[in-house]
Coordinates of C-alpha atoms in Angstrom, one line a residue:
Chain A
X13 CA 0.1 -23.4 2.7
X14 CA -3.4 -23.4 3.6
X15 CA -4.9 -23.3 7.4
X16 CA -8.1 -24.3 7.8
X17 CA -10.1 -22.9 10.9
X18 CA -14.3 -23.8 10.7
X19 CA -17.3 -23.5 13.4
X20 CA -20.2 -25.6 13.5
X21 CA -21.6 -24.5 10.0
X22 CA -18.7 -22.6 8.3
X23 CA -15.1 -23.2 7.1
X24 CA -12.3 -20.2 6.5
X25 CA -9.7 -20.8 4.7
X26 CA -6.3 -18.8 4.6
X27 CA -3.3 -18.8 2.1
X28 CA -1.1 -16.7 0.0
X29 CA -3.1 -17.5 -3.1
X30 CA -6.4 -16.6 -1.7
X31 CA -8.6 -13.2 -0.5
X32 CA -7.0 -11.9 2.5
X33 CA -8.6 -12.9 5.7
X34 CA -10.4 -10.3 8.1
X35 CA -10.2 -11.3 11.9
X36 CA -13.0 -8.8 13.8
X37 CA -11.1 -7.2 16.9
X38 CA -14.1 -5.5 18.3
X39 CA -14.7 -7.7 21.1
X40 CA -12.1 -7.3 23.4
X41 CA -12.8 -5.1 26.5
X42 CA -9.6 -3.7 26.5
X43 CA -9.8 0.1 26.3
X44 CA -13.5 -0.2 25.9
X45 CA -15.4 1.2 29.3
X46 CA -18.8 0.0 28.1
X47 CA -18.5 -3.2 26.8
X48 CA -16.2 -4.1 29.6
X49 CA -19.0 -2.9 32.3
X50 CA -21.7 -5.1 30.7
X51 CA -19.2 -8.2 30.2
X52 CA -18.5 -7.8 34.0
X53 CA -22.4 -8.2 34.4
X54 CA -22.8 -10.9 32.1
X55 CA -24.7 -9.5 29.8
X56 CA -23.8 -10.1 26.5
X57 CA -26.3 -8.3 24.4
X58 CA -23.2 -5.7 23.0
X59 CA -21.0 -8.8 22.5
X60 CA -23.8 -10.6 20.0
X61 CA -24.5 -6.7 18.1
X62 CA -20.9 -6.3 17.7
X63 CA -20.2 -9.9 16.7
X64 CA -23.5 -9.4 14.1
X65 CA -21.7 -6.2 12.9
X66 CA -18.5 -7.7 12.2
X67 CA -19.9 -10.0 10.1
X68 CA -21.9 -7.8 8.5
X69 CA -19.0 -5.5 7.7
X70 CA -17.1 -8.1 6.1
X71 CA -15.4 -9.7 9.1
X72 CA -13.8 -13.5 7.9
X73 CA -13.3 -14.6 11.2
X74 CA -14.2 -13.1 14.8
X75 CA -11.7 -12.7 17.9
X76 CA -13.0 -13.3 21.5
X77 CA -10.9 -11.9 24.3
X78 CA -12.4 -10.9 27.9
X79 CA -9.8 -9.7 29.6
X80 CA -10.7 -7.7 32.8
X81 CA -8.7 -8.0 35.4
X82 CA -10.3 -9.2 38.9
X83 CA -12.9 -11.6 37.2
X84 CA -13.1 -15.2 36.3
X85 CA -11.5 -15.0 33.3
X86 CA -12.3 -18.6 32.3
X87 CA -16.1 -18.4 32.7
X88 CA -16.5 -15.1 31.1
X89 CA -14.6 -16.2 27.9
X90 CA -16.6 -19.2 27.3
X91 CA -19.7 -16.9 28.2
X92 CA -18.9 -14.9 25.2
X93 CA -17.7 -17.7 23.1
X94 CA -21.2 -19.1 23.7
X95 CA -22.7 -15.8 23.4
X96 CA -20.7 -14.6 19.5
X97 CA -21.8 -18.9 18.2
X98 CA -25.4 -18.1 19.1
X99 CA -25.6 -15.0 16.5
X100 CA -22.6 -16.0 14.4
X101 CA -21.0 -18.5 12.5
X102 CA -17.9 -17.2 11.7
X103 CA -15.0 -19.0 13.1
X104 CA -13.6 -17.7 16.4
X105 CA -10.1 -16.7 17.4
X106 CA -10.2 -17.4 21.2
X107 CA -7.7 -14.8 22.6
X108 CA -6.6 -14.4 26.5
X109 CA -3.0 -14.1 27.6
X110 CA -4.2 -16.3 31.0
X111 CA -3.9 -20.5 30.1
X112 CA -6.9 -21.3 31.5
X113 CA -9.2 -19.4 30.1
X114 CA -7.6 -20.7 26.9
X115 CA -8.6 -24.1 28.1
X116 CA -11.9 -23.8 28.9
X117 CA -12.6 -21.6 25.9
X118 CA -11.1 -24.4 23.8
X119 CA -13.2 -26.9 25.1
X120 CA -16.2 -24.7 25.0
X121 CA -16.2 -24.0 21.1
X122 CA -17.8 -26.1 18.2
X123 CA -15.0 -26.2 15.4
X124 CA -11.9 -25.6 14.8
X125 CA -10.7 -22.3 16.4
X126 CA -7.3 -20.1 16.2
X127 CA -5.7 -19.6 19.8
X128 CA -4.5 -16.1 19.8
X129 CA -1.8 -16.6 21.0
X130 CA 1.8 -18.6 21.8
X131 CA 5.3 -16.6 21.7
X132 CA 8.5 -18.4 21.9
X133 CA 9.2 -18.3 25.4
X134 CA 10.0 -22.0 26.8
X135 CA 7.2 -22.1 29.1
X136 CA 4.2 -20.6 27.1
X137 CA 4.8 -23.2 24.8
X138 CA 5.0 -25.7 26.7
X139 CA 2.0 -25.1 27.9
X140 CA -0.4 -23.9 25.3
X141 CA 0.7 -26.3 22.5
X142 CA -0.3 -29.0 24.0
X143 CA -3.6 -28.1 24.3
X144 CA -3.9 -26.3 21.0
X145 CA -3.4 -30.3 19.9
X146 CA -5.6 -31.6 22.2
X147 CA -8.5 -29.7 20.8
X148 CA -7.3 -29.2 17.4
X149 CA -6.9 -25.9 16.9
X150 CA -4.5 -23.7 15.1
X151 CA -2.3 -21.3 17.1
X152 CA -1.0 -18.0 16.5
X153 CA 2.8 -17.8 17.5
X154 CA 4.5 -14.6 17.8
X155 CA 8.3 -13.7 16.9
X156 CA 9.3 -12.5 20.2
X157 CA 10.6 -14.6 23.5
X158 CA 11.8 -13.6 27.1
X159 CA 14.1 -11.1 25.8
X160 CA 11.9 -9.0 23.8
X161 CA 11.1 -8.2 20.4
X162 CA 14.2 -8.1 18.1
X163 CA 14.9 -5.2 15.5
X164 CA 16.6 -7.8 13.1
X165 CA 14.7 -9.7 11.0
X166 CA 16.2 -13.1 11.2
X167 CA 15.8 -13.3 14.9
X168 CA 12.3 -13.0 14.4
X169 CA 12.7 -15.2 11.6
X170 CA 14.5 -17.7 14.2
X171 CA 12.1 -17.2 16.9
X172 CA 8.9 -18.1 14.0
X173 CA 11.1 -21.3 13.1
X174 CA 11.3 -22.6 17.1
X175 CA 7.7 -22.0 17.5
X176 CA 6.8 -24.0 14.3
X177 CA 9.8 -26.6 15.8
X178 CA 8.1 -27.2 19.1
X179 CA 4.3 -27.2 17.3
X180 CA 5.7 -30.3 15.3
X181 CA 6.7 -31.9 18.5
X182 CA 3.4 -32.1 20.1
X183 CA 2.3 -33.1 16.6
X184 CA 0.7 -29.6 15.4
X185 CA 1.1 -29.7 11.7
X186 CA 3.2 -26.9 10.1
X187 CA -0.1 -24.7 8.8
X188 CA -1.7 -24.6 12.2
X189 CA 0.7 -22.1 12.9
X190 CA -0.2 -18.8 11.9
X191 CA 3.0 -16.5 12.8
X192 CA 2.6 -13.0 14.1
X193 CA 5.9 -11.3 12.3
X194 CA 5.2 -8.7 14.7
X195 CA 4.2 -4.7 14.0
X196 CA 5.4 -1.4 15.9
X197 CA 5.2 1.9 15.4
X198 CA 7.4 3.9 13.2
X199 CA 6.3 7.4 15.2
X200 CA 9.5 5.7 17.3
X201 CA 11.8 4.7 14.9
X202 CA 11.4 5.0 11.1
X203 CA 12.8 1.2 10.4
X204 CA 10.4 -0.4 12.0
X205 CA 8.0 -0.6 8.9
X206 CA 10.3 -1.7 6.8
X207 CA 12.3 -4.5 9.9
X208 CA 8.5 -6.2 9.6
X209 CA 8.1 -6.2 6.4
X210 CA 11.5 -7.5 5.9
X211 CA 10.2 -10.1 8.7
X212 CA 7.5 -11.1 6.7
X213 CA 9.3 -11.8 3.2
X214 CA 11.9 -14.4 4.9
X215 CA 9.1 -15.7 6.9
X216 CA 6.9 -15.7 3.3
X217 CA 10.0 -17.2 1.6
X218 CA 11.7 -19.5 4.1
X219 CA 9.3 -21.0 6.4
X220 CA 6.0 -20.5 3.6
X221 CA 3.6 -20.1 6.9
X222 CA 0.8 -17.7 7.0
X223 CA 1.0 -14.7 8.8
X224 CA -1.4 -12.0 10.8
X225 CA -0.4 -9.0 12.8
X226 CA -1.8 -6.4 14.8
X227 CA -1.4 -4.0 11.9
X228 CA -2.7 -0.9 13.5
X229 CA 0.1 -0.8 16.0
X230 CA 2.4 0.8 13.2
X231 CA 0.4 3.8 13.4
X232 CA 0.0 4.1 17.2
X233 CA 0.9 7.8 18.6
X234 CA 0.4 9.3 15.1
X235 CA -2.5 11.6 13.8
X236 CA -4.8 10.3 10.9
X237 CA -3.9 6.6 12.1
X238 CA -6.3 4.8 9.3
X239 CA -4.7 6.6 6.5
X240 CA -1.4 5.3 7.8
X241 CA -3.0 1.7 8.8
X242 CA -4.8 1.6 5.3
X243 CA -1.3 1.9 3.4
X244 CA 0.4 -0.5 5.6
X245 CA -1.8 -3.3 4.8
X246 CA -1.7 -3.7 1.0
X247 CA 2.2 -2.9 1.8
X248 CA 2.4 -6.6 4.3
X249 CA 0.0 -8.4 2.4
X250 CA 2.4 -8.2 -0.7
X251 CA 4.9 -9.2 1.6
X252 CA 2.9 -12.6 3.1
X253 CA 0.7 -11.1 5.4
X254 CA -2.9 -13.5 4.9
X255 CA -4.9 -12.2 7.5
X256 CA -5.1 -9.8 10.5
X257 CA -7.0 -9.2 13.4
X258 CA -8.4 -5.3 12.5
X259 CA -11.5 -3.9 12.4
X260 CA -13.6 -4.1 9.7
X261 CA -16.1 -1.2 10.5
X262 CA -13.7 1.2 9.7
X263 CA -14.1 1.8 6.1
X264 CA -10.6 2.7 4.9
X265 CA -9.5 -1.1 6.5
X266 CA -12.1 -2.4 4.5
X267 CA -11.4 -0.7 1.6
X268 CA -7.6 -1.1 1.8
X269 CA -8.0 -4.9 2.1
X270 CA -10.0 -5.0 -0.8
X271 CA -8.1 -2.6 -3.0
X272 CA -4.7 -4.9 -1.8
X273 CA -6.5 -7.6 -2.7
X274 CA -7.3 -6.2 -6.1
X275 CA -3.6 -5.0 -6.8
X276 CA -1.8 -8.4 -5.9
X277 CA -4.2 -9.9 -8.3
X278 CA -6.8 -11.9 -5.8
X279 CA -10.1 -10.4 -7.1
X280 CA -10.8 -11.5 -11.3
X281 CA -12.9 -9.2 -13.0
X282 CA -13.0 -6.8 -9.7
X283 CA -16.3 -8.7 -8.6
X284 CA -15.7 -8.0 -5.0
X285 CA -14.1 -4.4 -5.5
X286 CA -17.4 -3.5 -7.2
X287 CA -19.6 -5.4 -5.2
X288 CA -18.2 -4.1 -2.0
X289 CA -18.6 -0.4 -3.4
X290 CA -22.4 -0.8 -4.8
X291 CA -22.7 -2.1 -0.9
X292 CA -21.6 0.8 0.4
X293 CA -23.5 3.6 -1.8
X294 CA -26.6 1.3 -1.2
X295 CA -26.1 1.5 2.1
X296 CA -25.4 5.0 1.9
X297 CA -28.9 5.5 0.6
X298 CA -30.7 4.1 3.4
X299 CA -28.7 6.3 6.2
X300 CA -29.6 9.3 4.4
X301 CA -33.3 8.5 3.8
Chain B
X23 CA 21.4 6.6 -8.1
X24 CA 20.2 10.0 -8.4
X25 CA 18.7 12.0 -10.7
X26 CA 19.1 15.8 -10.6
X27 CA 16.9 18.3 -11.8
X28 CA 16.6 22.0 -11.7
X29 CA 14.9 25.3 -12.4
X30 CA 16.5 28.7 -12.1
X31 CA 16.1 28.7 -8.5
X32 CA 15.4 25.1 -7.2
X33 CA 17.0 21.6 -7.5
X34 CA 15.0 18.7 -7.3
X35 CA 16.9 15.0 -6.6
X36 CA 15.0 11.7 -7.3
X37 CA 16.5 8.7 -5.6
X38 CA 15.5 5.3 -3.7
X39 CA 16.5 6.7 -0.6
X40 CA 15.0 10.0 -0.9
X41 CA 11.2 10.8 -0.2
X42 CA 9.2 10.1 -3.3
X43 CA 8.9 13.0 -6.0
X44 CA 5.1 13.8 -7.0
X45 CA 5.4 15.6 -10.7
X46 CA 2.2 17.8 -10.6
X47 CA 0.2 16.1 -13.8
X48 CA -2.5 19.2 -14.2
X49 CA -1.2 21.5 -16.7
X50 CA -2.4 19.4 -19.7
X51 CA -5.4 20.0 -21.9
X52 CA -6.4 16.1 -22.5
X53 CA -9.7 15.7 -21.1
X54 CA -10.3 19.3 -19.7
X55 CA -12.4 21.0 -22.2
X56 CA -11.9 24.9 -20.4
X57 CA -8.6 25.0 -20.2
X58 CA -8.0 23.2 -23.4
X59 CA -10.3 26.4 -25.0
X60 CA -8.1 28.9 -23.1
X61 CA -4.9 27.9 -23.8
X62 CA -6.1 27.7 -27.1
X63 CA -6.7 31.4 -27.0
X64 CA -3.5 31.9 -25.8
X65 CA -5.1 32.9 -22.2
X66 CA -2.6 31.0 -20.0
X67 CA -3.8 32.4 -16.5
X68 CA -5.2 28.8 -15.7
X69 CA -2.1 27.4 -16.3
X70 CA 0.2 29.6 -13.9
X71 CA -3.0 29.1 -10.8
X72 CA -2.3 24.9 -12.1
X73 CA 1.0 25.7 -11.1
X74 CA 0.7 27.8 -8.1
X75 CA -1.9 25.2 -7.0
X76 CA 0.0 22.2 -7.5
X77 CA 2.9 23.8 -5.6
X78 CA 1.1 24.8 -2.7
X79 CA -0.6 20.9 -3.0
X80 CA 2.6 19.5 -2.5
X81 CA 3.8 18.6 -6.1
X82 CA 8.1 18.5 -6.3
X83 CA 7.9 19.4 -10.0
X84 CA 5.0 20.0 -12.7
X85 CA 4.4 18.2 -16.0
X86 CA 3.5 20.6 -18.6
X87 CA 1.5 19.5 -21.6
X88 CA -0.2 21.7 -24.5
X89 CA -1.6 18.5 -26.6
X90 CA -4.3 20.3 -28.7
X91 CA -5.2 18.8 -31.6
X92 CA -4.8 21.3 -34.9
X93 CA -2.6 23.8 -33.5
X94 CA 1.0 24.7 -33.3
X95 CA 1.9 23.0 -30.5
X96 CA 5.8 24.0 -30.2
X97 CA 4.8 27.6 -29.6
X98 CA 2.0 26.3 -27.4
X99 CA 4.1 24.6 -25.2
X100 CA 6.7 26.9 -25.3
X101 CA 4.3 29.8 -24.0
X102 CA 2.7 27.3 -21.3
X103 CA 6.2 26.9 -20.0
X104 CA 7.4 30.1 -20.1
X105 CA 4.3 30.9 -18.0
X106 CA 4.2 28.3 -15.5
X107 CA 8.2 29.6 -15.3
X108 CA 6.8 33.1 -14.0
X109 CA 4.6 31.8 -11.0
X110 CA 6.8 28.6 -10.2
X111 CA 11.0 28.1 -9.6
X112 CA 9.6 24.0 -10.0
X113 CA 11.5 22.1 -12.0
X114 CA 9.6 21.4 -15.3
X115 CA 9.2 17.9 -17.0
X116 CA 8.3 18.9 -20.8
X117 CA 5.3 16.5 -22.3
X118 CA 4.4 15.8 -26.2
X119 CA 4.5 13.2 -28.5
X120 CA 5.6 15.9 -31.2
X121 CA 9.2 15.8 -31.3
X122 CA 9.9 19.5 -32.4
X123 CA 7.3 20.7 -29.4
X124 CA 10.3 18.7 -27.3
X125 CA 12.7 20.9 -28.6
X126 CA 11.1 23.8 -28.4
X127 CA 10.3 23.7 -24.8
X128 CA 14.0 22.0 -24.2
X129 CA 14.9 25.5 -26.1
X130 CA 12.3 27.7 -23.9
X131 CA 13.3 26.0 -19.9
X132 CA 15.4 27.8 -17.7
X133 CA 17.2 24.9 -15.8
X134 CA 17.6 20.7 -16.4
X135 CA 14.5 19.7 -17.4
X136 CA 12.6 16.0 -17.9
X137 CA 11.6 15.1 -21.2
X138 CA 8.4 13.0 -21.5
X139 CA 9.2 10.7 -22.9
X140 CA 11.2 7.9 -25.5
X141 CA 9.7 4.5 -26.1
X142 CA 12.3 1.6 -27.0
X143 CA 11.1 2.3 -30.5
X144 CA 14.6 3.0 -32.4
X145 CA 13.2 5.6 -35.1
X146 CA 11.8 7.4 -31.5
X147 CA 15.4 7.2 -29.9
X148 CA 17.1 8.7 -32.8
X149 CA 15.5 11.4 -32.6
X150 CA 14.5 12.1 -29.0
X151 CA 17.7 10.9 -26.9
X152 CA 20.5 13.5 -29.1
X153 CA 17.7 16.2 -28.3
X154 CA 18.0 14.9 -24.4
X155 CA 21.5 15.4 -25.0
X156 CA 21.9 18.2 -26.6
X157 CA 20.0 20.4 -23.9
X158 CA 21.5 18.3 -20.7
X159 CA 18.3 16.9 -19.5
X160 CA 16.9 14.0 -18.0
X161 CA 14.0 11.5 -19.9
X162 CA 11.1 9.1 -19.1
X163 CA 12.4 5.9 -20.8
X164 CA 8.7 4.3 -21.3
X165 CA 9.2 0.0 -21.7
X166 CA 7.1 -0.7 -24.8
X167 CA 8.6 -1.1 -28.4
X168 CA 6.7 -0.8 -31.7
X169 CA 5.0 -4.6 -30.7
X170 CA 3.2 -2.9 -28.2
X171 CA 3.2 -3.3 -24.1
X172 CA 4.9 -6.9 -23.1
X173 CA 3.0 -9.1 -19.8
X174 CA 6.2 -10.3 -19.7
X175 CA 8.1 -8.5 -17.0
X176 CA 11.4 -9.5 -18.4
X177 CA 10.6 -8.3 -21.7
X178 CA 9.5 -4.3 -19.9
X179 CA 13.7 -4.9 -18.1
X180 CA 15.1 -6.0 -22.0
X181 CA 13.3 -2.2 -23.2
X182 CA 14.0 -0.5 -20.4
X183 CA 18.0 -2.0 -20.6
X184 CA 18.0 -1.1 -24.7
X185 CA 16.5 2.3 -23.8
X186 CA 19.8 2.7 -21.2
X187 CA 22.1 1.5 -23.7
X188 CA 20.8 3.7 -26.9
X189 CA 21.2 6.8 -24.3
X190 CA 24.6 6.0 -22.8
X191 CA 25.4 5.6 -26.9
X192 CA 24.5 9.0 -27.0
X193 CA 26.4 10.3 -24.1
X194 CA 23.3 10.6 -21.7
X195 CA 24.6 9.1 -18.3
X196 CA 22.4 6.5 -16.7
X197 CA 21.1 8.7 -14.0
X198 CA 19.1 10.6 -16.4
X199 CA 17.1 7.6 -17.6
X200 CA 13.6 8.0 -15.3
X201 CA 12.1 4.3 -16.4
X202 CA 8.4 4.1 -16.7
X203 CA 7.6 0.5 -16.2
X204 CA 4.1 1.1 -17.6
X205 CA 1.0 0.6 -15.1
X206 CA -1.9 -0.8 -16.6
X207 CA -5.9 -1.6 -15.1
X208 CA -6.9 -4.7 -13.1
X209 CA -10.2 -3.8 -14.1
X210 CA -9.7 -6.1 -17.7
X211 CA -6.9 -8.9 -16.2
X212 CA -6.3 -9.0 -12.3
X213 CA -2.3 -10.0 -13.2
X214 CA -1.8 -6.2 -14.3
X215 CA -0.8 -5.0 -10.6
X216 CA 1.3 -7.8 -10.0
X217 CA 3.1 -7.6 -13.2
X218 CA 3.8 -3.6 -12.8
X219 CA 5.6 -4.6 -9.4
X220 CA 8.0 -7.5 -10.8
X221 CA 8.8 -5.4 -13.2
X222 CA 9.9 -2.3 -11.0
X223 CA 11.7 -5.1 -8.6
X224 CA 13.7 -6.1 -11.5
X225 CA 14.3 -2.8 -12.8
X226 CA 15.4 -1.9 -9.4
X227 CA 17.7 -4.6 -8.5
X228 CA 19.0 -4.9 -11.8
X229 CA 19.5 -1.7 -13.0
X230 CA 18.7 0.7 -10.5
X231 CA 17.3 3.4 -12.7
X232 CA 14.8 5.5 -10.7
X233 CA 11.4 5.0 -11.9
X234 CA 8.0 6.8 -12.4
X235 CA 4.4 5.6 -13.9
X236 CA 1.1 6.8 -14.8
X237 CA 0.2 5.5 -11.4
X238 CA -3.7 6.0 -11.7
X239 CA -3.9 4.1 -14.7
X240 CA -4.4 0.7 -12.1
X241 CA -7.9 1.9 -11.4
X242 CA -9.3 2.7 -15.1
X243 CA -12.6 1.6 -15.4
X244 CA -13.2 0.7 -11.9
X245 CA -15.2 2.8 -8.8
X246 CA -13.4 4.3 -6.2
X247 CA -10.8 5.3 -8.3
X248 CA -8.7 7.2 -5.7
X249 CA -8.7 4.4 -3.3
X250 CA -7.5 1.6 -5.2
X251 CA -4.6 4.6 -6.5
X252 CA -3.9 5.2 -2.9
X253 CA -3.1 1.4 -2.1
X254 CA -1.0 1.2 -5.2
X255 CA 1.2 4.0 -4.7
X256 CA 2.9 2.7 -1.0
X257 CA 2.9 -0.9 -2.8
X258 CA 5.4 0.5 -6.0
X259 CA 7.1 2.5 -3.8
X260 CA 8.4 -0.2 -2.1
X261 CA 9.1 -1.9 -5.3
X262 CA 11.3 1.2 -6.6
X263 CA 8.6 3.4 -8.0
X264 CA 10.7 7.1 -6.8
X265 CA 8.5 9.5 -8.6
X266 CA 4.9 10.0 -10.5
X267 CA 2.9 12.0 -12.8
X268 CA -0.6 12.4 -10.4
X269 CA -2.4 14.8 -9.4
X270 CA -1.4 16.5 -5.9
X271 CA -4.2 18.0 -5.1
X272 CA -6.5 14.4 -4.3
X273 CA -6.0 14.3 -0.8
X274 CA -5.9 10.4 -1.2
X275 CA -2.8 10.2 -3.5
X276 CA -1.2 13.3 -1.5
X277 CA -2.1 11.4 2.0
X278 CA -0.4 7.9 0.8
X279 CA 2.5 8.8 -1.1
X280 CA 3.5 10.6 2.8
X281 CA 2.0 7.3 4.3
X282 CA 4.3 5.3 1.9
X283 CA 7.2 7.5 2.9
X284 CA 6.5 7.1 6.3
X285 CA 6.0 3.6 6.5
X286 CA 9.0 2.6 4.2
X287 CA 11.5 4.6 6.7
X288 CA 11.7 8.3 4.7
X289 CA 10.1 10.5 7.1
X290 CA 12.4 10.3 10.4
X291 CA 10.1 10.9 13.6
X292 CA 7.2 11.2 11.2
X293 CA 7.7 15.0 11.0
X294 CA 6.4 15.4 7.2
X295 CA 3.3 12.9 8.0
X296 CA 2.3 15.3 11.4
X297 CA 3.3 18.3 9.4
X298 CA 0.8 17.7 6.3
X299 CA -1.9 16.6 8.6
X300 CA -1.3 19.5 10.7
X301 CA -1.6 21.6 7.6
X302 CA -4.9 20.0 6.2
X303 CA -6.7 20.8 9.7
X304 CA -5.4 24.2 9.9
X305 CA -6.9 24.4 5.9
X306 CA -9.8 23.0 6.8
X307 CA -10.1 25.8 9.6
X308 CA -10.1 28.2 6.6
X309 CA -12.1 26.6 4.6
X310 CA -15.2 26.5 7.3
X311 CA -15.3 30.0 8.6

């Protein structure tokens, strides 16, 4: 199953059969004081550099949140939209948890963009589908509804199956709907690597969509959390996971990706393992001249 | 199932549900010219601080090998073990392609010992498995015949099954068959990684043998060798890899056989993963004052 997501110049493609797909995280104010201050300001100078930096480190895709709480959601998201397509052209993941500024973001992008996200909760969908079809876009739909997240995979598995359901109703083709299996931490409770991964196989197997997650949340709480993030990812992405919103300026993501990519047999001749390694010693060279 | 071995003072059990088992894969001369001259010499102090090393690294048991071209390697190997036996209560897996340096060292080991290892070839099993038998120890059943190494993963589950069957015939119980599904470089065809995993899966869900593998062999020829082992390790763990011959003192392949523990549900509150990091900071103390 292949979803298509594209800007004005560009077109991503993600499936199974195909590189895995890096969705930039880094702009998203959220735990980030700076950024967050400037946003508020409306400047958007860090939002363009980290949007340039993304890409530069190998970023597929970039996600666009502004989520501070007190401002005008809506305008500031489509400022920063506006701001990421004047540096970039990288398809955008437009993410905000508030409808509105999914509107307006929506109908503030050129292309096809990836609304991060729906879950299966009644409402939200109705809601948010309906304008994910009336712009076109693809929608990220997470495994969880009112009552939580569920520790058993095939209630996730159910929940991915109702959101894909009610997408077909308003007429949103099966591979616009990326599902988000979801990820926690195993610090908690040791299972919970392996409940997502089980998630993700049925999903894989069953339903054939493709999937992203928030993979660094299985590490959260632990020490040495990109050694732990690194192994999870080859880990999903033999089990169905096609892309993930991560950050791709942290080396051992990249690297991991790659290597993943490499193992499960998605890189002939290990043209972009190599490649991606005489980038980094060349650009290794330059910081230490 | 479970596979049980033991030293004088220490048992070691390999199983699915167990943390994964790193054999120490140091103590061997290939491709280390000073220690190759010294044990040559008879000098075998390397070999006990290999040992002592490995331990303290983190290795569960240590491979010993005294492959020197033109010498007797049954006495060799027997004096190797007998000195790795003075500075370590590890549990010993004994490796030479010479059949009588097997016996010898099966003769020399205090405790159950591993042999490595049998192919499927039959003139290999007759004489290797009553040997197996004869001193109550445990062997690497490697899946390649005479014809060489299958890309069929069915074909590596008909050897490993034959090399089952030929040890049961000879009174060795199934538990003491340690399948090596045979790990091969995505540097020359990008299928090899995928084709290692089916065949564990199989292997695993149809026989249930614990397994082990050259694991670093994925990354032959390529850059960054340590990374791509490190994304391969978690990734046959979850396919029923329970054990491997690496090298425990790369941080890398220490760091994601815990991450692959941890994330797969064997490290309960993540007490080994905080442990080990806690242990490489209070090292790295050491190391910088």
């Amino acid at each position: 199953m292949e979803t298509v997501l594209s800007s004005r110049g560009r077109e991503v493609v993600i499936a199974g059969h195909r590189p895995f797909v890096i969705i930039g995280e880094r702009i998203n104010p959220t735990g980030r004081k700076v950024l967050a201050a400037e946003m508020k300001d409306g400047r958007m100078d860090r939002v363009r550099s980290d949007a340039i930096a993304q890409q530069a480190g190998g970023a597929h895709m970039l996600d666009v949140n502004a989520g501070i709480p007190a401002i005008d959601e809506p305008a500031l998201l489509v400022a920063a939209i506006k701001a990421v397509m004047e540096v970039s052209d990288l398809p955008i993941c437009i993410d905000s948890s508030i409808i509105e500024a999914l509107e307006a973001g929506l109908s503030a992008y050129e292309g096809k963009a990836l609304v991060n996200s729906v879950t299966a909760e009644e409402e939200r969908m109705e809601r948010i589908l309906p304008l994910v079809k009336k712009h076109r876009a693809a929608v990220i739909g997470m495994a969880n509804d009112e009552t939580g997240i569920s520790m058993v995979p095939e209630e996730r598995l159910a929940l991915a199956r109702r959101i894909i359901e009610r997408a077909a109703d308003y007429g949103i083709p099966q591979e616009d709907v990326i599902i988000d299996p979801i990820a926690m931490t195993v610090a908690a409770d040791p299972t919970c690597g392996v409940i997502t991964l089980e998630t993700m196989r049925l999903i894989r197997d069953q339903l054939g969509n493709n999937m992203t997650c928030g993979a660094s949340n299985v590490s959260f709480g632990l020490p040495d959390r990109a050694t732990v993030n690194a192994a999870f990812l080859p880990l999903a992405m033999n089990a169905g996971l096609t892309c993930a919103i991560t950050n791709p300026l942290v080396p051992e993501v990249r690297r991991a990706v790659l290597a993943g990519d490499l193992l499960l047999g998605h890189d002939e001749y290990a043209m972009r393992w190599i490649a991606a390694y005489r980038a980094e010693v060349a650009a290794a060279k330059v910081a230490a001249e």
